[in-house]
Amino acid sequence: MILIITSLLLSSILILISVNYTKVAFAFSTAFLSLVGLLFDPYIAQSNGVYTDLVRFFNELQLIKTYNLGDVLSSSVEPFKSLYSGMFVNNIIMFLVSKTGNLHLLPFLSVLAFYSILYIQLYKESKRNRLNKYSVLIILWLVYALINITSPMDNIRNPFTSLVGSILLYNNLINDLSIMNAGIGYIIIFFIHPSSIIFPILNLIVKISNKWMKYIFVIATFVFFIFSYQISSILLRIVPSGSTFSDVVNKLNSYSGGQADLISYGTITQKAILWLTAIVMIFVLYFFNKQTKNTMNRFSDACIFFITIFVATSLFSVHMFFRFGFILSILILLMLPTVFRATSNNFDYNFHINSRIPISYFSLYILLIITIVINLSWYFGTYAYQSINLGGMISGFR
C-alpha cells in the first residue's frame, strides 16, 4: 500500500512545483500503480482469506498456456468455450500473456493500460482548458479517490472497457472524434467484454434523439433496467445459444440478478460511497453544462442515461449498480477539466483565491474534498485495500 501512497505524494509534489510537470507526474503515478499490479500475488491473498477475481484469471492463464492459437480463435476449449466465446481480442491477449509464462504480466498490463489511457485523456483535456496546477492537483487526487486500483488490477476486462467506452463516447460527442474511429474502438472493446455494447447504443440514441424522444428513451431505459433480469431471462429462451447476441443477453442476465444478492453483495459503506459518487456526478454535470452553455447537450444526455441506469439498477440489480457507479466515476473525471476552466484563472501562484469565484463553485470544491477524504479513508482504512496488503508484495514494501 506504501507504493500507492508514494505515487500519490510524489505526483502531487511534481504538479505543485509546476503545472508543466503534469505529464511527468502522471507518468510517475502510472509507473508506481503498475508496479503494484506486477507485485501483487492473488494466491497469497487468498491464503490469507481475501479472494480476488485475479485467482480465476491466473488459473485460466495456466490452462491456456497448453493451447495453440487455433484453439483460442475457435473458442473450442475452456475457458473460452463457456466464458469468453467469441471474445477474440480478450482471448488473444490472454493467450499471448500465458505464453510468456509470467502470470503477473496480466494485472501489470491491465493497470498500465488503464491508467495510461486515463491520464493521457486527462492531460489533453487539462492542457486544452489551460488548467493551473491546483486544478490539476485536485483531479489527480480524485483519480485516486474515485478509482479503486483493485478494479483494473483484479477485474481486468470490465474496468478497462468501461474506461475506453467512456472516453470514446466523450471524444465523439465533445471532441469530434470521427464516427469511424469511435466505431472501431467500440468493436475492439466489445470483443474484450460484451457489456461494453452499452456505449455505442447510448452514443447512437443521443445522436438520433430530439427533446421529446430523449424523455421517452430515458423512461424506457429506466423500466428496462428495473426488469432487466426478467427480460433477459425471457430472451435467453428465445435467442439461439452460441450467438454473439446470446452472449450479450447472458451477461446482462448474470449481472442483473442471476449472480447478484441485494443483501450480501457489497457493504452499506460501499453503496453509500456510490451514492455520493452519483451526487458528485450531478453537481459536476450541472457545472459542465453551465461552462459549455449547454452546447454539449448530447454528452449531457448520455450522462443522464447513465445516471438513470445507475438509479434503476440500485433497486434490483446491485451487480450492475456497482459497475455503473464505476462508469459515473470515470465520467466525472472526464468532465472536470472543462468544469475547472471557469475557476482555474482565479487562483494565483500563492493559492490566493480571487473574489470573482462564484459561491456555487465553492460548494463543488467542498463536495469534491469531502469525496476525496471519505473515499481515501475507506480505501486505506478498511479491507478495500486489504487484498493488496495480503498479496505477498508487502514483504518488500510494507
GROMACS .gro file of C-alpha atoms in nm:
model
  398
    1MET     CA    1   0.000   0.000   0.000
    2ILE     CA    2   0.300   0.227   0.054
    3LEU     CA    3   0.357   0.225  -0.324
    4ILE     CA    4   0.013   0.379  -0.377
    5ILE     CA    5   0.072   0.649  -0.117
    6THR     CA    6   0.420   0.718  -0.252
    7SER     CA    7   0.291   0.754  -0.607
    8LEU     CA    8   0.023   0.999  -0.496
    9LEU     CA    9   0.261   1.214  -0.291
   10LEU     CA   10   0.541   1.223  -0.550
   11SER     CA   11   0.300   1.306  -0.831
   12SER     CA   12   0.142   1.579  -0.619
   13ILE     CA   13   0.480   1.736  -0.544
   14LEU     CA   14   0.572   1.742  -0.913
   15ILE     CA   15   0.246   1.915  -1.004
   16LEU     CA   16   0.288   2.168  -0.721
   17ILE     CA   17   0.639   2.252  -0.845
   18SER     CA   18   0.497   2.339  -1.185
   19VAL     CA   19   0.196   2.254  -1.395
   20ASN     CA   20   0.447   2.187  -1.673
   21TYR     CA   21   0.542   1.868  -1.489
   22THR     CA   22   0.188   1.729  -1.517
   23LYS     CA   23   0.287   1.477  -1.783
   24VAL     CA   24   0.580   1.356  -1.570
   25ALA     CA   25   0.356   1.337  -1.262
   26PHE     CA   26   0.100   1.128  -1.445
   27ALA     CA   27   0.379   0.901  -1.575
   28PHE     CA   28   0.514   0.854  -1.220
   29SER     CA   29   0.168   0.768  -1.097
   30THR     CA   30   0.114   0.515  -1.376
   31ALA     CA   31   0.453   0.353  -1.318
   32PHE     CA   32   0.406   0.308  -0.942
   33LEU     CA   33   0.049   0.180  -0.975
   34SER     CA   34   0.155  -0.063  -1.247
   35LEU     CA   35   0.425  -0.190  -1.015
   36VAL     CA   36   0.153  -0.266  -0.758
   37GLY     CA   37  -0.020  -0.481  -1.021
   38LEU     CA   38   0.306  -0.659  -1.107
   39LEU     CA   39   0.398  -0.743  -0.746
   40PHE     CA   40   0.055  -0.847  -0.623
   41ASP     CA   41   0.007  -1.222  -0.569
   42PRO     CA   42  -0.362  -1.322  -0.552
   43TYR     CA   43  -0.278  -1.673  -0.429
   44ILE     CA   44  -0.109  -1.539  -0.117
   45ALA     CA   45  -0.401  -1.302  -0.063
   46GLN     CA   46  -0.640  -1.597  -0.096
   47SER     CA   47  -0.442  -1.797   0.159
   48ASN     CA   48  -0.492  -1.504   0.394
   49GLY     CA   49  -0.868  -1.509   0.343
   50VAL     CA   50  -0.910  -1.249   0.066
   51TYR     CA   51  -1.032  -1.382  -0.268
   52THR     CA   52  -0.999  -1.175  -0.586
   53ASP     CA   53  -1.101  -1.249  -0.944
   54LEU     CA   54  -0.734  -1.250  -1.029
   55VAL     CA   55  -0.716  -1.603  -0.885
   56ARG     CA   56  -0.955  -1.716  -1.158
   57PHE     CA   57  -0.757  -1.532  -1.426
   58PHE     CA   58  -0.429  -1.686  -1.308
   59ASN     CA   59  -0.582  -2.036  -1.313
   60GLU     CA   60  -0.713  -1.975  -1.664
   61LEU     CA   61  -0.375  -1.849  -1.787
   62GLN     CA   62  -0.206  -2.166  -1.666
   63LEU     CA   63  -0.462  -2.371  -1.856
   64ILE     CA   64  -0.442  -2.157  -2.172
   65LYS     CA   65  -0.064  -2.198  -2.184
   66THR     CA   66  -0.115  -2.556  -2.306
   67TYR     CA   67  -0.330  -2.450  -2.606
   68ASN     CA   68  -0.237  -2.339  -2.956
   69LEU     CA   69  -0.369  -2.030  -3.134
   70GLY     CA   70  -0.629  -2.232  -3.328
   71ASP     CA   71  -0.790  -2.349  -3.002
   72VAL     CA   72  -0.812  -1.989  -2.885
   73LEU     CA   73  -0.959  -1.845  -3.206
   74SER     CA   74  -1.218  -2.120  -3.238
   75SER     CA   75  -1.325  -2.089  -2.871
   76SER     CA   76  -1.345  -2.470  -2.872
   77VAL     CA   77  -1.175  -2.521  -2.535
   78GLU     CA   78  -1.230  -2.394  -2.183
   79PRO     CA   79  -1.241  -2.126  -2.052
   80PHE     CA   80  -1.307  -1.973  -2.395
   81LYS     CA   81  -1.593  -2.209  -2.479
   82SER     CA   82  -1.815  -2.112  -2.184
   83LEU     CA   83  -1.678  -1.781  -2.053
   84TYR     CA   84  -1.519  -1.599  -2.346
   85SER     CA   85  -1.686  -1.739  -2.656
   86GLY     CA   86  -1.628  -1.504  -2.948
   87MET     CA   87  -1.431  -1.253  -2.737
   88PHE     CA   88  -1.143  -1.259  -2.986
   89VAL     CA   89  -0.946  -0.959  -2.860
   90ASN     CA   90  -0.965  -1.075  -2.499
   91ASN     CA   91  -0.876  -1.433  -2.593
   92ILE     CA   92  -0.572  -1.337  -2.798
   93ILE     CA   93  -0.442  -1.113  -2.520
   94MET     CA   94  -0.482  -1.390  -2.262
   95PHE     CA   95  -0.316  -1.638  -2.500
   96LEU     CA   96  -0.015  -1.413  -2.558
   97VAL     CA   97   0.027  -1.338  -2.187
   98SER     CA   98   0.003  -1.709  -2.100
   99LYS     CA   99   0.284  -1.790  -2.342
  100THR     CA  100   0.524  -1.555  -2.159
  101GLY     CA  101   0.499  -1.778  -1.853
  102ASN     CA  102   0.463  -1.472  -1.629
  103LEU     CA  103   0.113  -1.464  -1.479
  104HIS     CA  104   0.177  -1.127  -1.315
  105LEU     CA  105   0.211  -0.968  -1.656
  106LEU     CA  106  -0.170  -0.966  -1.692
  107PRO     CA  107  -0.251  -0.737  -1.393
  108PHE     CA  108   0.059  -0.530  -1.473
  109LEU     CA  109  -0.054  -0.467  -1.831
  110SER     CA  110  -0.412  -0.409  -1.719
  111VAL     CA  111  -0.315  -0.139  -1.468
  112LEU     CA  112  -0.059   0.010  -1.707
  113ALA     CA  113  -0.310   0.035  -1.993
  114PHE     CA  114  -0.591   0.163  -1.772
  115TYR     CA  115  -0.403   0.449  -1.608
  116SER     CA  116  -0.204   0.537  -1.921
  117ILE     CA  117  -0.522   0.585  -2.124
  118LEU     CA  118  -0.696   0.772  -1.842
  119TYR     CA  119  -0.405   1.008  -1.778
  120ILE     CA  120  -0.347   1.077  -2.148
  121GLN     CA  121  -0.709   1.186  -2.179
  122LEU     CA  122  -0.694   1.398  -1.863
  123TYR     CA  123  -0.365   1.557  -1.969
  124LYS     CA  124  -0.504   1.655  -2.308
  125GLU     CA  125  -0.820   1.799  -2.153
  126SER     CA  126  -0.626   1.985  -1.883
  127LYS     CA  127  -0.393   2.135  -2.141
  128ARG     CA  128  -0.682   2.227  -2.372
  129ASN     CA  129  -0.860   2.407  -2.088
  130ARG     CA  130  -0.537   2.566  -1.958
  131LEU     CA  131  -0.580   2.446  -1.603
  132ASN     CA  132  -0.345   2.568  -1.334
  133LYS     CA  133  -0.155   2.333  -1.106
  134TYR     CA  134  -0.414   2.340  -0.826
  135SER     CA  135  -0.693   2.228  -1.054
  136VAL     CA  136  -0.473   1.951  -1.194
  137LEU     CA  137  -0.381   1.852  -0.838
  138ILE     CA  138  -0.746   1.812  -0.741
  139ILE     CA  139  -0.805   1.597  -1.049
  140LEU     CA  140  -0.507   1.378  -0.958
  141TRP     CA  141  -0.638   1.322  -0.605
  142LEU     CA  142  -0.983   1.244  -0.742
  143VAL     CA  143  -0.832   0.977  -0.969
  144TYR     CA  144  -0.708   0.802  -0.656
  145ALA     CA  145  -1.032   0.870  -0.468
  146LEU     CA  146  -1.278   0.765  -0.737
  147ILE     CA  147  -1.085   0.475  -0.894
  148ASN     CA  148  -1.008   0.182  -0.666
  149ILE     CA  149  -0.690   0.031  -0.811
  150THR     CA  150  -0.814  -0.319  -0.729
  151SER     CA  151  -1.074  -0.279  -1.006
  152PRO     CA  152  -0.834  -0.265  -1.305
  153MET     CA  153  -0.589  -0.492  -1.123
  154ASP     CA  154  -0.830  -0.774  -1.030
  155ASN     CA  155  -1.131  -0.747  -1.261
  156ILE     CA  156  -0.925  -0.667  -1.573
  157ARG     CA  157  -1.184  -0.664  -1.855
  158ASN     CA  158  -1.486  -0.465  -1.739
  159PRO     CA  159  -1.296  -0.170  -1.585
  160PHE     CA  160  -1.083  -0.135  -1.898
  161THR     CA  161  -1.376  -0.144  -2.141
  162SER     CA  162  -1.574   0.095  -1.917
  163LEU     CA  163  -1.288   0.344  -1.930
  164VAL     CA  164  -1.227   0.319  -2.304
  165GLY     CA  165  -1.600   0.322  -2.381
  166SER     CA  166  -1.648   0.638  -2.174
  167ILE     CA  167  -1.356   0.811  -2.344
  168LEU     CA  168  -1.477   0.714  -2.691
  169LEU     CA  169  -1.823   0.845  -2.606
  170TYR     CA  170  -1.679   1.171  -2.469
  171ASN     CA  171  -1.444   1.229  -2.761
  172ASN     CA  172  -1.708   1.151  -3.021
  173LEU     CA  173  -1.969   1.383  -2.867
  174ILE     CA  174  -1.734   1.656  -2.739
  175ASN     CA  175  -1.408   1.650  -2.934
  176ASP     CA  176  -1.544   1.549  -3.276
  177LEU     CA  177  -1.379   1.207  -3.289
  178SER     CA  178  -1.496   1.059  -3.617
  179ILE     CA  179  -1.772   0.801  -3.600
  180MET     CA  180  -1.543   0.562  -3.790
  181ASN     CA  181  -1.266   0.580  -3.528
  182ALA     CA  182  -1.519   0.562  -3.247
  183GLY     CA  183  -1.683   0.263  -3.415
  184ILE     CA  184  -1.352   0.079  -3.445
  185GLY     CA  185  -1.286   0.144  -3.079
  186TYR     CA  186  -1.631   0.019  -2.980
  187ILE     CA  187  -1.581  -0.301  -3.180
  188ILE     CA  188  -1.245  -0.369  -3.015
  189ILE     CA  189  -1.373  -0.327  -2.659
  190PHE     CA  190  -1.687  -0.529  -2.737
  191PHE     CA  191  -1.463  -0.826  -2.818
  192ILE     CA  192  -1.296  -0.778  -2.481
  193HIS     CA  193  -1.617  -0.758  -2.278
  194PRO     CA  194  -1.972  -0.771  -2.425
  195SER     CA  195  -2.117  -0.537  -2.161
  196SER     CA  196  -1.940  -0.251  -2.340
  197ILE     CA  197  -2.215  -0.260  -2.602
  198ILE     CA  198  -2.396  -0.004  -2.383
  199PHE     CA  199  -2.162   0.271  -2.507
  200PRO     CA  200  -2.233   0.258  -2.883
  201ILE     CA  201  -2.604   0.208  -2.808
  202LEU     CA  202  -2.620   0.524  -2.594
  203ASN     CA  203  -2.398   0.707  -2.842
  204LEU     CA  204  -2.650   0.630  -3.116
  205ILE     CA  205  -2.953   0.713  -2.902
  206VAL     CA  206  -2.834   1.061  -2.802
  207LYS     CA  207  -2.748   1.141  -3.163
  208ILE     CA  208  -3.087   1.049  -3.306
  209SER     CA  209  -3.298   1.178  -3.016
  210ASN     CA  210  -3.479   1.509  -3.019
  211LYS     CA  211  -3.608   1.671  -2.698
  212TRP     CA  212  -3.919   1.456  -2.665
  213MET     CA  213  -3.762   1.132  -2.785
  214LYS     CA  214  -3.494   1.176  -2.521
  215TYR     CA  215  -3.751   1.166  -2.240
  216ILE     CA  216  -3.917   0.860  -2.392
  217PHE     CA  217  -3.582   0.682  -2.416
  218VAL     CA  218  -3.493   0.775  -2.057
  219ILE     CA  219  -3.822   0.632  -1.926
  220ALA     CA  220  -3.783   0.321  -2.142
  221THR     CA  221  -3.425   0.276  -2.018
  222PHE     CA  222  -3.533   0.308  -1.656
  223VAL     CA  223  -3.808   0.047  -1.697
  224PHE     CA  224  -3.581  -0.187  -1.895
  225PHE     CA  225  -3.309  -0.192  -1.631
  226ILE     CA  226  -3.556  -0.235  -1.345
  227PHE     CA  227  -3.684  -0.552  -1.515
  228SER     CA  228  -3.358  -0.644  -1.689
  229TYR     CA  229  -3.334  -0.983  -1.518
  230GLN     CA  230  -3.686  -1.082  -1.619
  231ILE     CA  231  -3.642  -0.950  -1.975
  232SER     CA  232  -3.303  -1.118  -2.024
  233SER     CA  233  -3.438  -1.447  -1.881
  234ILE     CA  234  -3.714  -1.447  -2.143
  235LEU     CA  235  -3.469  -1.359  -2.421
  236LEU     CA  236  -3.238  -1.645  -2.324
  237ARG     CA  237  -3.518  -1.889  -2.406
  238ILE     CA  238  -3.568  -1.731  -2.747
  239VAL     CA  239  -3.221  -1.637  -2.869
  240PRO     CA  240  -3.015  -1.922  -3.020
  241SER     CA  241  -2.729  -2.018  -2.791
  242GLY     CA  242  -2.376  -1.964  -2.914
  243SER     CA  243  -2.453  -1.640  -3.096
  244THR     CA  244  -2.291  -1.308  -3.010
  245PHE     CA  245  -2.629  -1.167  -2.912
  246SER     CA  246  -2.691  -1.456  -2.674
  247ASP     CA  247  -2.355  -1.379  -2.507
  248VAL     CA  248  -2.469  -1.020  -2.450
  249VAL     CA  249  -2.807  -1.132  -2.312
  250ASN     CA  250  -2.642  -1.393  -2.092
  251LYS     CA  251  -2.406  -1.132  -1.949
  252LEU     CA  252  -2.699  -0.898  -1.885
  253ASN     CA  253  -2.884  -1.179  -1.710
  254SER     CA  254  -2.593  -1.271  -1.486
  255TYR     CA  255  -2.525  -0.910  -1.392
  256SER     CA  256  -2.885  -0.806  -1.341
  257GLY     CA  257  -2.987  -1.069  -1.092
  258GLY     CA  258  -2.854  -1.412  -1.169
  259GLN     CA  259  -2.541  -1.359  -0.960
  260ALA     CA  260  -2.644  -1.058  -0.757
  261ASP     CA  261  -2.764  -1.080  -0.400
  262LEU     CA  262  -2.907  -0.745  -0.293
  263ILE     CA  263  -2.827  -0.812   0.071
  264SER     CA  264  -2.482  -0.970   0.068
  265TYR     CA  265  -2.325  -0.809  -0.242
  266GLY     CA  266  -2.123  -0.512  -0.122
  267THR     CA  267  -2.133  -0.335   0.213
  268ILE     CA  268  -2.353  -0.047   0.321
  269THR     CA  269  -2.047   0.179   0.316
  270GLN     CA  270  -1.962   0.079  -0.041
  271LYS     CA  271  -2.316   0.153  -0.155
  272ALA     CA  272  -2.318   0.486   0.030
  273ILE     CA  273  -1.991   0.583  -0.145
  274LEU     CA  274  -2.151   0.504  -0.480
  275TRP     CA  275  -2.448   0.727  -0.397
  276LEU     CA  276  -2.202   1.001  -0.301
  277THR     CA  277  -2.041   0.949  -0.643
  278ALA     CA  278  -2.381   0.993  -0.807
  279ILE     CA  279  -2.436   1.319  -0.617
  280VAL     CA  280  -2.095   1.443  -0.728
  281MET     CA  281  -2.183   1.342  -1.083
  282ILE     CA  282  -2.498   1.555  -1.076
  283PHE     CA  283  -2.306   1.856  -0.941
  284VAL     CA  284  -2.026   1.818  -1.196
  285LEU     CA  285  -2.274   1.774  -1.479
  286TYR     CA  286  -2.454   2.093  -1.373
  287PHE     CA  287  -2.131   2.295  -1.384
  288PHE     CA  288  -2.023   2.123  -1.706
  289ASN     CA  289  -2.347   2.237  -1.872
  290LYS     CA  290  -2.302   2.582  -1.725
  291GLN     CA  291  -1.947   2.609  -1.852
  292THR     CA  292  -2.033   2.484  -2.202
  293LYS     CA  293  -2.358   2.687  -2.210
  294ASN     CA  294  -2.543   2.365  -2.293
  295THR     CA  295  -2.368   2.339  -2.630
  296MET     CA  296  -2.254   1.988  -2.537
  297ASN     CA  297  -2.607   1.867  -2.468
  298ARG     CA  298  -2.560   1.531  -2.642
  299PHE     CA  299  -2.292   1.429  -2.395
  300SER     CA  300  -2.504   1.565  -2.109
  301ASP     CA  301  -2.791   1.348  -2.236
  302ALA     CA  302  -2.561   1.045  -2.231
  303CYS     CA  303  -2.469   1.125  -1.870
  304ILE     CA  304  -2.839   1.144  -1.781
  305PHE     CA  305  -2.886   0.797  -1.929
  306PHE     CA  306  -2.603   0.660  -1.717
  307ILE     CA  307  -2.747   0.821  -1.403
  308THR     CA  308  -3.088   0.674  -1.491
  309ILE     CA  309  -2.939   0.326  -1.528
  310PHE     CA  310  -2.747   0.369  -1.202
  311VAL     CA  311  -3.067   0.455  -1.011
  312ALA     CA  312  -3.268   0.177  -1.179
  313THR     CA  313  -3.009  -0.092  -1.107
  314SER     CA  314  -2.987   0.015  -0.741
  315LEU     CA  315  -3.333  -0.133  -0.691
  316PHE     CA  316  -3.286  -0.493  -0.805
  317SER     CA  317  -2.954  -0.533  -0.989
  318VAL     CA  318  -2.684  -0.450  -0.740
  319HIS     CA  319  -2.409  -0.607  -0.952
  320MET     CA  320  -2.478  -0.359  -1.233
  321PHE     CA  321  -2.529  -0.086  -0.973
  322PHE     CA  322  -2.162  -0.117  -0.880
  323ARG     CA  323  -2.049  -0.133  -1.241
  324PHE     CA  324  -2.241   0.176  -1.348
  325GLY     CA  325  -2.121   0.354  -1.034
  326PHE     CA  326  -1.771   0.292  -1.166
  327ILE     CA  327  -1.868   0.444  -1.502
  328LEU     CA  328  -2.005   0.753  -1.324
  329SER     CA  329  -1.665   0.795  -1.156
  330ILE     CA  330  -1.492   0.794  -1.495
  331LEU     CA  331  -1.739   1.043  -1.644
  332ILE     CA  332  -1.678   1.279  -1.352
  333LEU     CA  333  -1.304   1.276  -1.419
  334LEU     CA  334  -1.357   1.338  -1.792
  335MET     CA  335  -1.575   1.644  -1.728
  336LEU     CA  336  -1.368   1.806  -1.453
  337PRO     CA  337  -1.107   1.979  -1.676
  338THR     CA  338  -1.387   2.165  -1.854
  339VAL     CA  339  -1.561   2.242  -1.523
  340PHE     CA  340  -1.240   2.377  -1.367
  341ARG     CA  341  -1.175   2.603  -1.665
  342ALA     CA  342  -1.410   2.863  -1.515
  343THR     CA  343  -1.211   2.895  -1.191
  344SER     CA  344  -0.861   2.796  -1.294
  345ASN     CA  345  -0.753   3.155  -1.357
  346ASN     CA  346  -0.889   3.270  -1.023
  347PHE     CA  347  -0.611   3.109  -0.818
  348ASP     CA  348  -0.279   3.289  -0.820
  349TYR     CA  349   0.066   3.140  -0.767
  350ASN     CA  350   0.038   3.153  -0.389
  351PHE     CA  351  -0.308   2.995  -0.391
  352HIS     CA  352  -0.484   3.321  -0.306
  353ILE     CA  353  -0.848   3.297  -0.410
  354ASN     CA  354  -0.988   3.564  -0.633
  355SER     CA  355  -1.318   3.701  -0.510
  356ARG     CA  356  -1.470   3.654  -0.856
  357ILE     CA  357  -1.515   3.279  -0.799
  358PRO     CA  358  -1.891   3.219  -0.767
  359ILE     CA  359  -2.019   3.080  -0.438
  360SER     CA  360  -2.168   2.786  -0.626
  361TYR     CA  361  -1.820   2.669  -0.723
  362PHE     CA  362  -1.714   2.668  -0.359
  363SER     CA  363  -1.988   2.415  -0.291
  364LEU     CA  364  -1.846   2.198  -0.567
  365TYR     CA  365  -1.493   2.217  -0.427
  366ILE     CA  366  -1.620   2.132  -0.078
  367LEU     CA  367  -1.810   1.832  -0.212
  368LEU     CA  368  -1.503   1.712  -0.405
  369ILE     CA  369  -1.281   1.747  -0.098
  370ILE     CA  370  -1.534   1.556   0.113
  371THR     CA  371  -1.537   1.283  -0.153
  372ILE     CA  372  -1.158   1.261  -0.152
  373VAL     CA  373  -1.143   1.235   0.228
  374ILE     CA  374  -1.422   0.976   0.258
  375ASN     CA  375  -1.312   0.755  -0.030
  376LEU     CA  376  -0.941   0.752   0.052
  377SER     CA  377  -1.015   0.695   0.422
  378TRP     CA  378  -1.228   0.397   0.331
  379TYR     CA  379  -0.977   0.257   0.080
  380PHE     CA  380  -0.680   0.280   0.314
  381GLY     CA  381  -0.861   0.230   0.644
  382THR     CA  382  -1.069  -0.080   0.568
  383TYR     CA  383  -1.044  -0.408   0.380
  384ALA     CA  384  -1.081  -0.227   0.044
  385TYR     CA  385  -0.703  -0.246   0.004
  386GLN     CA  386  -0.661  -0.546   0.234
  387SER     CA  387  -0.613  -0.772  -0.066
  388ILE     CA  388  -0.309  -0.564  -0.167
  389ASN     CA  389  -0.160  -0.582   0.182
  390LEU     CA  390  -0.214  -0.958   0.193
  391GLY     CA  391  -0.094  -1.022  -0.160
  392GLY     CA  392   0.269  -1.107  -0.091
  393MET     CA  393   0.417  -0.790  -0.239
  394ILE     CA  394   0.432  -0.632   0.104
  395SER     CA  395   0.730  -0.843   0.207
  396GLY     CA  396   0.949  -0.585   0.044
  397PHE     CA  397   0.731  -0.276   0.069
  398ARG     CA  398   0.528  -0.289   0.391
   0.00000   0.00000   0.00000
